[in-house]
Amino acid sequence: MRLTPPDEYFHHQVALPHSMVGSSDPSWRERYWISIQDVDRQDTVLTCGIGQYPNQDVQEAFVVVAEGGKQRNLRLARELGARSDVMQVGPLTIEVVRPFHDLHLVLDENPSGVAFDLHWIGTMEPVLEGRHFQVSRNRATYDAIRYVQLGRASGTLVTPDGERQVRPEHWWGERDHSWGTRPLPRVPGAPPGQRPEWRMLMFCPIQMPDFGLHIYLYEAEPGRPVHLSAGISRPLGREAGDDFPGEAIVGVDHDLTWVAGAPAPTLSGGTIVVRLADGRKLDFSVRALPGRACLRGGGYEGWNGWFQGHWKGENSLEHDVWDLTDESQFYRYAKASSDHLIEVQHDGRTGYGVMEYLVLPGYPKYQEAIPPRPRVER
């Protein structure tokens, strides 16, 4: 056991120092996911994440930038050691300037050619999801919780194609903070994973001009959620009132359309209807925009031997560039879902967000979204 700076403060919740967590499960992790999009040009999505696995002695991070049919990926990892109180992996640093209001994101010069100095500014109150608990093979494979928040970004972004000014009127964003146990990628000798009960997934934070909406939905079949956690958020500092839909969400209906013949499920548009506890319904019209960052570039589901939560040495860095217009490879890139930029219309107002989605064989409503399985998958 070792002491770290947070041990000076009154935040302990188990009889251990802060460098340790209350579970010995190797999959226990705490993670940030942060995404920002240029809603003016509509073709650029920057997503980054950072997380640590205390029982694996690993802190890791990723950055992906998709624009103009190209995606640049950067994957980072380090030994967690005694530095569990800082979010810094190689050239990437995230600093909490003011909780729920201001995060400072800095990516220093590195071999990928991507760098930034950004502030992620919260505009809406965070939505705390319900606890996600799931058992497989008599073991709690999911026992986690997260909050999701909507905001804007400002600063500078540099890629090999040039420098761009990030201004909050055009760069909208979403983030989450999760902690708990979730499945790690399998290792040799582990029992095979069980087929999930869910067949369709939707993770969708949306920012309207005067309120926010977040939906996290797993469905086994249309209208039968395996897990639903959804909420409406008001602007930071604003109290709920008659003009703010503050009721709990009790159900979500969706009717989505898909790009025919796409090499991986690709959203085109559709509608989402949110049902509130008081009987009201809120209708949202969705249109998919070109911006789409494939999360496998950050190690989701693994990429060429890089798996989230696995030990990668004291310090590790790798990067690559993907051609998102290459249909022969796009299924590989998109199979672990993506942050797909969407435009949303509600009650005459326009908002933006991202939708992460997966549709598996056996889900009857959207079979047209599932492409033929490629002959070779690496």
GROMACS .gro file of C-alpha atoms in nm:
model
  378
    1MET     CA    1   0.000   0.000   0.000
    2ARG     CA    2   0.118   0.354  -0.072
    3LEU     CA    3   0.001   0.705   0.011
    4THR     CA    4  -0.074   0.963  -0.259
    5PRO     CA    5  -0.175   1.334  -0.233
    6PRO     CA    6  -0.554   1.265  -0.226
    7ASP     CA    7  -0.502   1.083   0.105
    8GLU     CA    8  -0.462   1.425   0.270
    9TYR     CA    9  -0.831   1.501   0.205
   10PHE     CA   10  -1.153   1.373   0.361
   11HIS     CA   11  -1.270   1.166   0.063
   12HIS     CA   12  -1.200   0.807   0.175
   13GLN     CA   13  -1.488   0.561   0.145
   14VAL     CA   14  -1.312   0.231   0.221
   15ALA     CA   15  -1.046   0.140   0.478
   16LEU     CA   16  -0.767   0.169   0.220
   17PRO     CA   17  -0.548   0.450   0.087
   18HIS     CA   18  -0.666   0.623  -0.231
   19SER     CA   19  -0.425   0.429  -0.451
   20MET     CA   20  -0.638   0.120  -0.389
   21VAL     CA   21  -1.006   0.051  -0.457
   22GLY     CA   22  -1.257  -0.154  -0.264
   23SER     CA   23  -1.265  -0.434  -0.523
   24SER     CA   24  -0.981  -0.666  -0.627
   25ASP     CA   25  -1.148  -0.733  -0.964
   26PRO     CA   26  -0.884  -0.665  -1.234
   27SER     CA   27  -1.148  -0.499  -1.453
   28TRP     CA   28  -1.224  -0.220  -1.203
   29ARG     CA   29  -1.158   0.109  -1.375
   30GLU     CA   30  -1.233   0.481  -1.369
   31ARG     CA   31  -1.253   0.662  -1.702
   32TYR     CA   32  -1.326   0.990  -1.877
   33TRP     CA   33  -1.465   1.002  -2.231
   34ILE     CA   34  -1.476   1.345  -2.396
   35SER     CA   35  -1.597   1.429  -2.746
   36ILE     CA   36  -1.625   1.759  -2.933
   37GLN     CA   37  -1.756   1.828  -3.282
   38ASP     CA   38  -1.750   2.117  -3.527
   39VAL     CA   39  -2.123   2.165  -3.586
   40ASP     CA   40  -2.051   2.437  -3.844
   41ARG     CA   41  -1.838   2.229  -4.085
   42GLN     CA   42  -2.013   1.913  -3.961
   43ASP     CA   43  -1.734   1.678  -4.069
   44THR     CA   44  -1.497   1.689  -3.769
   45VAL     CA   45  -1.515   1.485  -3.451
   46LEU     CA   46  -1.241   1.481  -3.186
   47THR     CA   47  -1.279   1.218  -2.914
   48CYS     CA   48  -1.036   1.145  -2.635
   49GLY     CA   49  -1.039   0.942  -2.319
   50ILE     CA   50  -0.829   0.864  -2.016
   51GLY     CA   51  -0.872   0.592  -1.759
   52GLN     CA   52  -0.695   0.396  -1.493
   53TYR     CA   53  -0.709   0.037  -1.374
   54PRO     CA   54  -0.566   0.028  -1.020
   55ASN     CA   55  -0.561  -0.352  -1.001
   56GLN     CA   56  -0.372  -0.368  -1.332
   57ASP     CA   57  -0.131  -0.083  -1.242
   58VAL     CA   58  -0.225   0.091  -1.568
   59GLN     CA   59  -0.329   0.440  -1.671
   60GLU     CA   60  -0.408   0.475  -2.040
   61ALA     CA   61  -0.547   0.730  -2.284
   62PHE     CA   62  -0.640   0.780  -2.647
   63VAL     CA   63  -0.711   1.058  -2.896
   64VAL     CA   64  -0.891   1.016  -3.229
   65VAL     CA   65  -0.957   1.295  -3.477
   66ALA     CA   66  -1.179   1.226  -3.778
   67GLU     CA   67  -1.220   1.485  -4.054
   68GLY     CA   68  -1.238   1.487  -4.430
   69GLY     CA   69  -1.256   1.108  -4.463
   70LYS     CA   70  -0.940   1.053  -4.257
   71GLN     CA   71  -0.896   0.948  -3.895
   72ARG     CA   72  -0.579   0.995  -3.691
   73ASN     CA   73  -0.541   0.773  -3.383
   74LEU     CA   74  -0.312   0.801  -3.083
   75ARG     CA   75  -0.301   0.537  -2.806
   76LEU     CA   76  -0.106   0.591  -2.486
   77ALA     CA   77  -0.037   0.397  -2.166
   78ARG     CA   78   0.186   0.414  -1.861
   79GLU     CA   79   0.252   0.244  -1.531
   80LEU     CA   80   0.007   0.387  -1.279
   81GLY     CA   81   0.245   0.355  -0.982
   82ALA     CA   82   0.237   0.635  -0.726
   83ARG     CA   83   0.095   0.890  -0.975
   84SER     CA   84  -0.267   0.783  -0.944
   85ASP     CA   85  -0.372   1.138  -0.850
   86VAL     CA   86  -0.289   1.293  -1.191
   87MET     CA   87  -0.453   1.239  -1.529
   88GLN     CA   88  -0.145   1.244  -1.749
   89VAL     CA   89  -0.026   0.982  -1.996
   90GLY     CA   90   0.266   1.077  -2.217
   91PRO     CA   91   0.180   1.401  -2.403
   92LEU     CA   92  -0.186   1.408  -2.286
   93THR     CA   93  -0.289   1.589  -1.967
   94ILE     CA   94  -0.639   1.654  -1.834
   95GLU     CA   95  -0.684   1.896  -1.547
   96VAL     CA   96  -1.006   1.966  -1.358
   97VAL     CA   97  -1.001   2.346  -1.334
   98ARG     CA   98  -1.349   2.370  -1.181
   99PRO     CA   99  -1.562   2.059  -1.130
  100PHE     CA  100  -1.850   2.033  -1.382
  101HIS     CA  101  -1.756   2.370  -1.533
  102ASP     CA  102  -1.406   2.361  -1.683
  103LEU     CA  103  -1.167   2.085  -1.790
  104HIS     CA  104  -0.831   2.180  -1.941
  105LEU     CA  105  -0.719   1.933  -2.210
  106VAL     CA  106  -0.361   1.955  -2.341
  107LEU     CA  107  -0.200   1.728  -2.598
  108ASP     CA  108   0.161   1.827  -2.645
  109GLU     CA  109   0.363   1.767  -2.961
  110ASN     CA  110   0.391   1.397  -3.042
  111PRO     CA  111   0.458   1.167  -3.340
  112SER     CA  112   0.092   1.157  -3.449
  113GLY     CA  113   0.102   1.522  -3.558
  114VAL     CA  114  -0.214   1.598  -3.354
  115ALA     CA  115  -0.191   1.850  -3.069
  116PHE     CA  116  -0.436   2.073  -2.883
  117ASP     CA  117  -0.487   2.313  -2.597
  118LEU     CA  118  -0.858   2.312  -2.518
  119HIS     CA  119  -1.103   2.398  -2.244
  120TRP     CA  120  -1.414   2.183  -2.223
  121ILE     CA  121  -1.679   2.409  -2.067
  122GLY     CA  122  -1.991   2.255  -1.912
  123THR     CA  123  -2.321   2.415  -2.019
  124MET     CA  124  -2.572   2.168  -1.869
  125GLU     CA  125  -2.601   1.999  -1.532
  126PRO     CA  126  -2.457   1.645  -1.539
  127VAL     CA  127  -2.700   1.353  -1.564
  128LEU     CA  128  -2.624   1.070  -1.322
  129GLU     CA  129  -2.716   0.738  -1.479
  130GLY     CA  130  -2.864   0.452  -1.287
  131ARG     CA  131  -2.628   0.185  -1.160
  132HIS     CA  132  -2.558  -0.074  -1.431
  133PHE     CA  133  -2.546  -0.424  -1.282
  134GLN     CA  134  -2.513  -0.741  -1.487
  135VAL     CA  135  -2.417  -1.101  -1.402
  136SER     CA  136  -2.247  -1.354  -1.633
  137ARG     CA  137  -2.122  -1.699  -1.528
  138ASN     CA  138  -2.213  -1.626  -1.165
  139ARG     CA  139  -1.992  -1.317  -1.160
  140ALA     CA  140  -2.085  -0.950  -1.163
  141THR     CA  141  -1.937  -0.849  -1.497
  142TYR     CA  142  -2.098  -0.503  -1.484
  143ASP     CA  143  -2.125  -0.307  -1.163
  144ALA     CA  144  -2.066   0.050  -1.271
  145ILE     CA  145  -2.211   0.398  -1.273
  146ARG     CA  146  -2.151   0.712  -1.478
  147TYR     CA  147  -2.258   1.068  -1.524
  148VAL     CA  148  -2.288   1.243  -1.859
  149GLN     CA  149  -2.257   1.616  -1.923
  150LEU     CA  150  -2.303   1.846  -2.222
  151GLY     CA  151  -2.089   2.149  -2.304
  152ARG     CA  152  -1.880   2.347  -2.551
  153ALA     CA  153  -1.509   2.377  -2.627
  154SER     CA  154  -1.259   2.654  -2.696
  155GLY     CA  155  -0.889   2.671  -2.779
  156THR     CA  156  -0.671   2.544  -3.063
  157LEU     CA  157  -0.646   2.215  -3.249
  158VAL     CA  158  -0.346   2.124  -3.466
  159THR     CA  159  -0.330   1.836  -3.714
  160PRO     CA  160  -0.088   1.772  -4.003
  161ASP     CA  161  -0.349   1.951  -4.218
  162GLY     CA  162  -0.312   2.277  -4.023
  163GLU     CA  163  -0.424   2.468  -3.713
  164ARG     CA  164  -0.787   2.539  -3.633
  165GLN     CA  165  -0.941   2.775  -3.382
  166VAL     CA  166  -1.196   2.602  -3.162
  167ARG     CA  167  -1.475   2.841  -3.070
  168PRO     CA  168  -1.765   2.752  -2.841
  169GLU     CA  169  -2.036   2.874  -3.079
  170HIS     CA  170  -1.931   2.608  -3.332
  171TRP     CA  171  -1.769   2.333  -3.121
  172TRP     CA  172  -2.025   2.145  -2.912
  173GLY     CA  173  -1.937   1.854  -2.689
  174GLU     CA  174  -2.025   1.570  -2.457
  175ARG     CA  175  -1.839   1.386  -2.185
  176ASP     CA  176  -1.884   1.110  -1.933
  177HIS     CA  177  -1.711   0.992  -1.616
  178SER     CA  178  -1.763   0.628  -1.520
  179TRP     CA  179  -1.628   0.397  -1.253
  180GLY     CA  180  -1.673   0.037  -1.148
  181THR     CA  181  -1.628  -0.309  -1.297
  182ARG     CA  182  -1.687  -0.377  -1.667
  183PRO     CA  183  -1.560  -0.667  -1.880
  184LEU     CA  184  -1.196  -0.662  -1.984
  185PRO     CA  185  -1.086  -0.812  -2.317
  186ARG     CA  186  -1.046  -1.187  -2.280
  187VAL     CA  187  -0.706  -1.342  -2.217
  188PRO     CA  188  -0.592  -1.694  -2.316
  189GLY     CA  189  -0.740  -1.958  -2.088
  190ALA     CA  190  -1.045  -1.755  -1.987
  191PRO     CA  191  -1.392  -1.909  -2.039
  192PRO     CA  192  -1.574  -1.793  -2.351
  193GLY     CA  193  -1.795  -1.491  -2.312
  194GLN     CA  194  -2.168  -1.546  -2.302
  195ARG     CA  195  -2.382  -1.408  -2.581
  196PRO     CA  196  -2.530  -1.078  -2.458
  197GLU     CA  197  -2.903  -1.061  -2.401
  198TRP     CA  198  -2.917  -0.721  -2.572
  199ARG     CA  199  -2.916  -0.694  -2.952
  200MET     CA  200  -2.927  -0.317  -2.999
  201LEU     CA  201  -2.737  -0.041  -2.816
  202MET     CA  202  -2.787   0.334  -2.824
  203PHE     CA  203  -2.576   0.583  -2.626
  204CYS     CA  204  -2.699   0.930  -2.720
  205PRO     CA  205  -2.631   1.262  -2.542
  206ILE     CA  206  -2.809   1.555  -2.711
  207GLN     CA  207  -2.770   1.928  -2.642
  208MET     CA  208  -3.060   2.159  -2.724
  209PRO     CA  209  -3.030   2.538  -2.679
  210ASP     CA  210  -3.206   2.534  -2.341
  211PHE     CA  211  -3.188   2.176  -2.212
  212GLY     CA  212  -3.002   1.850  -2.257
  213LEU     CA  213  -3.109   1.490  -2.305
  214HIS     CA  214  -2.914   1.171  -2.248
  215ILE     CA  215  -3.021   0.818  -2.344
  216TYR     CA  216  -2.834   0.495  -2.268
  217LEU     CA  217  -3.038   0.203  -2.396
  218TYR     CA  218  -2.980  -0.170  -2.442
  219GLU     CA  219  -3.268  -0.360  -2.605
  220ALA     CA  220  -3.318  -0.733  -2.652
  221GLU     CA  221  -3.599  -0.657  -2.897
  222PRO     CA  222  -3.798  -0.345  -2.982
  223GLY     CA  223  -3.974  -0.218  -2.673
  224ARG     CA  224  -3.798  -0.458  -2.434
  225PRO     CA  225  -3.505  -0.277  -2.271
  226VAL     CA  226  -3.241  -0.480  -2.092
  227HIS     CA  227  -3.100  -0.156  -1.952
  228LEU     CA  228  -3.236   0.197  -1.981
  229SER     CA  229  -3.087   0.498  -1.811
  230ALA     CA  230  -3.203   0.836  -1.940
  231GLY     CA  231  -3.241   1.188  -1.810
  232ILE     CA  232  -3.306   1.551  -1.898
  233SER     CA  233  -3.060   1.816  -1.784
  234ARG     CA  234  -3.108   2.189  -1.738
  235PRO     CA  235  -2.849   2.461  -1.791
  236LEU     CA  236  -2.593   2.495  -1.514
  237GLY     CA  237  -2.733   2.708  -1.232
  238ARG     CA  238  -3.091   2.705  -1.355
  239GLU     CA  239  -3.371   2.568  -1.137
  240ALA     CA  240  -3.645   2.343  -1.268
  241GLY     CA  241  -3.965   2.531  -1.349
  242ASP     CA  242  -4.282   2.524  -1.550
  243ASP     CA  243  -4.090   2.584  -1.874
  244PHE     CA  244  -3.842   2.304  -1.810
  245PRO     CA  245  -3.932   1.935  -1.862
  246GLY     CA  246  -3.802   1.806  -1.530
  247GLU     CA  247  -4.002   1.483  -1.514
  248ALA     CA  248  -3.830   1.142  -1.506
  249ILE     CA  249  -3.798   0.949  -1.833
  250VAL     CA  250  -3.982   0.615  -1.819
  251GLY     CA  251  -3.944   0.496  -2.178
  252VAL     CA  252  -3.776   0.561  -2.512
  253ASP     CA  253  -3.915   0.471  -2.856
  254HIS     CA  254  -3.709   0.499  -3.173
  255ASP     CA  255  -3.754   0.461  -3.546
  256LEU     CA  256  -3.415   0.494  -3.714
  257THR     CA  257  -3.311   0.476  -4.078
  258TRP     CA  258  -2.982   0.344  -4.212
  259VAL     CA  259  -2.758   0.395  -4.513
  260ALA     CA  260  -2.831   0.111  -4.755
  261GLY     CA  261  -2.533  -0.102  -4.851
  262ALA     CA  262  -2.291   0.058  -4.602
  263PRO     CA  263  -1.996  -0.167  -4.503
  264ALA     CA  264  -2.085  -0.118  -4.133
  265PRO     CA  265  -2.407  -0.002  -3.965
  266THR     CA  266  -2.437   0.366  -4.060
  267LEU     CA  267  -2.711   0.588  -3.927
  268SER     CA  268  -2.901   0.806  -4.172
  269GLY     CA  269  -3.167   0.964  -3.950
  270GLY     CA  270  -3.498   0.892  -3.785
  271THR     CA  271  -3.700   0.984  -3.479
  272ILE     CA  272  -3.667   0.936  -3.105
  273VAL     CA  273  -3.966   0.971  -2.872
  274VAL     CA  274  -3.906   1.013  -2.498
  275ARG     CA  275  -4.192   0.922  -2.263
  276LEU     CA  276  -4.208   1.112  -1.932
  277ALA     CA  277  -4.352   0.996  -1.600
  278ASP     CA  278  -4.639   1.246  -1.623
  279GLY     CA  279  -4.756   1.100  -1.956
  280ARG     CA  280  -4.604   1.363  -2.186
  281LYS     CA  281  -4.397   1.271  -2.489
  282LEU     CA  282  -4.105   1.462  -2.637
  283ASP     CA  283  -4.035   1.404  -3.007
  284PHE     CA  284  -3.690   1.447  -3.160
  285SER     CA  285  -3.607   1.431  -3.530
  286VAL     CA  286  -3.253   1.308  -3.597
  287ARG     CA  287  -3.032   1.362  -3.901
  288ALA     CA  288  -2.689   1.202  -3.918
  289LEU     CA  289  -2.406   1.433  -4.030
  290PRO     CA  290  -2.075   1.337  -4.195
  291GLY     CA  291  -1.860   1.365  -3.879
  292ARG     CA  292  -1.790   1.021  -3.734
  293ALA     CA  293  -1.499   0.905  -3.516
  294CYS     CA  294  -1.455   0.527  -3.493
  295LEU     CA  295  -1.376   0.431  -3.135
  296ARG     CA  296  -1.171   0.127  -3.223
  297GLY     CA  297  -0.892   0.372  -3.303
  298GLY     CA  298  -0.880   0.433  -2.927
  299GLY     CA  299  -0.855   0.064  -2.846
  300TYR     CA  300  -1.225  -0.020  -2.801
  301GLU     CA  301  -1.251  -0.399  -2.856
  302GLY     CA  302  -0.877  -0.393  -2.917
  303TRP     CA  303  -0.670  -0.295  -3.217
  304ASN     CA  304  -0.378  -0.504  -3.344
  305GLY     CA  305  -0.285  -0.626  -2.996
  306TRP     CA  306  -0.371  -0.306  -2.807
  307PHE     CA  307  -0.643  -0.385  -2.551
  308GLN     CA  308  -0.790  -0.147  -2.297
  309GLY     CA  309  -0.691  -0.224  -1.940
  310HIS     CA  310  -0.402  -0.454  -2.031
  311TRP     CA  311  -0.046  -0.392  -1.917
  312LYS     CA  312   0.157  -0.224  -2.192
  313GLY     CA  313   0.482  -0.145  -2.012
  314GLU     CA  314   0.603   0.156  -1.815
  315ASN     CA  315   0.535   0.389  -2.109
  316SER     CA  316   0.379   0.312  -2.445
  317LEU     CA  317   0.271   0.518  -2.747
  318GLU     CA  318   0.140   0.415  -3.086
  319HIS     CA  319  -0.038   0.598  -3.365
  320ASP     CA  320  -0.184   0.535  -3.707
  321VAL     CA  321  -0.396   0.695  -3.979
  322TRP     CA  322  -0.711   0.540  -4.126
  323ASP     CA  323  -0.877   0.607  -4.459
  324LEU     CA  324  -1.245   0.612  -4.366
  325THR     CA  325  -1.345   0.603  -4.733
  326ASP     CA  326  -1.187   0.258  -4.780
  327GLU     CA  327  -1.494   0.033  -4.779
  328SER     CA  328  -1.279  -0.280  -4.765
  329GLN     CA  329  -1.153  -0.176  -4.419
  330PHE     CA  330  -1.439   0.029  -4.277
  331TYR     CA  331  -1.610  -0.262  -4.104
  332ARG     CA  332  -1.291  -0.324  -3.904
  333TYR     CA  333  -1.276   0.041  -3.804
  334ALA     CA  334  -1.643   0.082  -3.709
  335LYS     CA  335  -1.726  -0.255  -3.550
  336ALA     CA  336  -1.673  -0.119  -3.195
  337SER     CA  337  -1.916   0.170  -3.262
  338SER     CA  338  -1.837   0.535  -3.324
  339ASP     CA  339  -1.917   0.887  -3.211
  340HIS     CA  340  -2.147   0.985  -3.497
  341LEU     CA  341  -2.241   1.353  -3.508
  342ILE     CA  342  -2.617   1.416  -3.531
  343GLU     CA  343  -2.837   1.720  -3.580
  344VAL     CA  344  -3.159   1.715  -3.378
  345GLN     CA  345  -3.483   1.908  -3.426
  346HIS     CA  346  -3.730   1.951  -3.139
  347ASP     CA  347  -4.019   2.196  -3.112
  348GLY     CA  348  -3.872   2.421  -3.382
  349ARG     CA  349  -3.525   2.432  -3.226
  350THR     CA  350  -3.198   2.280  -3.342
  351GLY     CA  351  -2.951   2.090  -3.128
  352TYR     CA  352  -2.654   1.858  -3.174
  353GLY     CA  353  -2.506   1.551  -3.015
  354VAL     CA  354  -2.350   1.218  -3.091
  355MET     CA  355  -2.498   0.873  -3.116
  356GLU     CA  356  -2.306   0.554  -3.050
  357TYR     CA  357  -2.497   0.257  -3.184
  358LEU     CA  358  -2.461  -0.117  -3.236
  359VAL     CA  359  -2.713  -0.346  -3.405
  360LEU     CA  360  -2.650  -0.719  -3.373
  361PRO     CA  361  -2.796  -1.007  -3.574
  362GLY     CA  362  -3.128  -1.113  -3.425
  363TYR     CA  363  -3.263  -0.764  -3.359
  364PRO     CA  364  -3.566  -0.769  -3.590
  365LYS     CA  365  -3.627  -0.397  -3.640
  366TYR     CA  366  -3.304  -0.290  -3.807
  367GLN     CA  367  -3.175  -0.592  -3.997
  368GLU     CA  368  -3.112  -0.363  -4.296
  369ALA     CA  369  -2.840  -0.196  -4.088
  370ILE     CA  370  -2.632  -0.514  -4.063
  371PRO     CA  371  -2.395  -0.566  -4.359
  372PRO     CA  372  -2.287  -0.909  -4.479
  373ARG     CA  373  -2.011  -1.040  -4.254
  374PRO     CA  374  -1.671  -0.989  -4.418
  375ARG     CA  375  -1.482  -1.300  -4.515
  376VAL     CA  376  -1.167  -1.201  -4.327
  377GLU     CA  377  -1.159  -1.001  -4.003
  378ARG     CA  378  -0.843  -0.910  -3.819
   0.00000   0.00000   0.00000
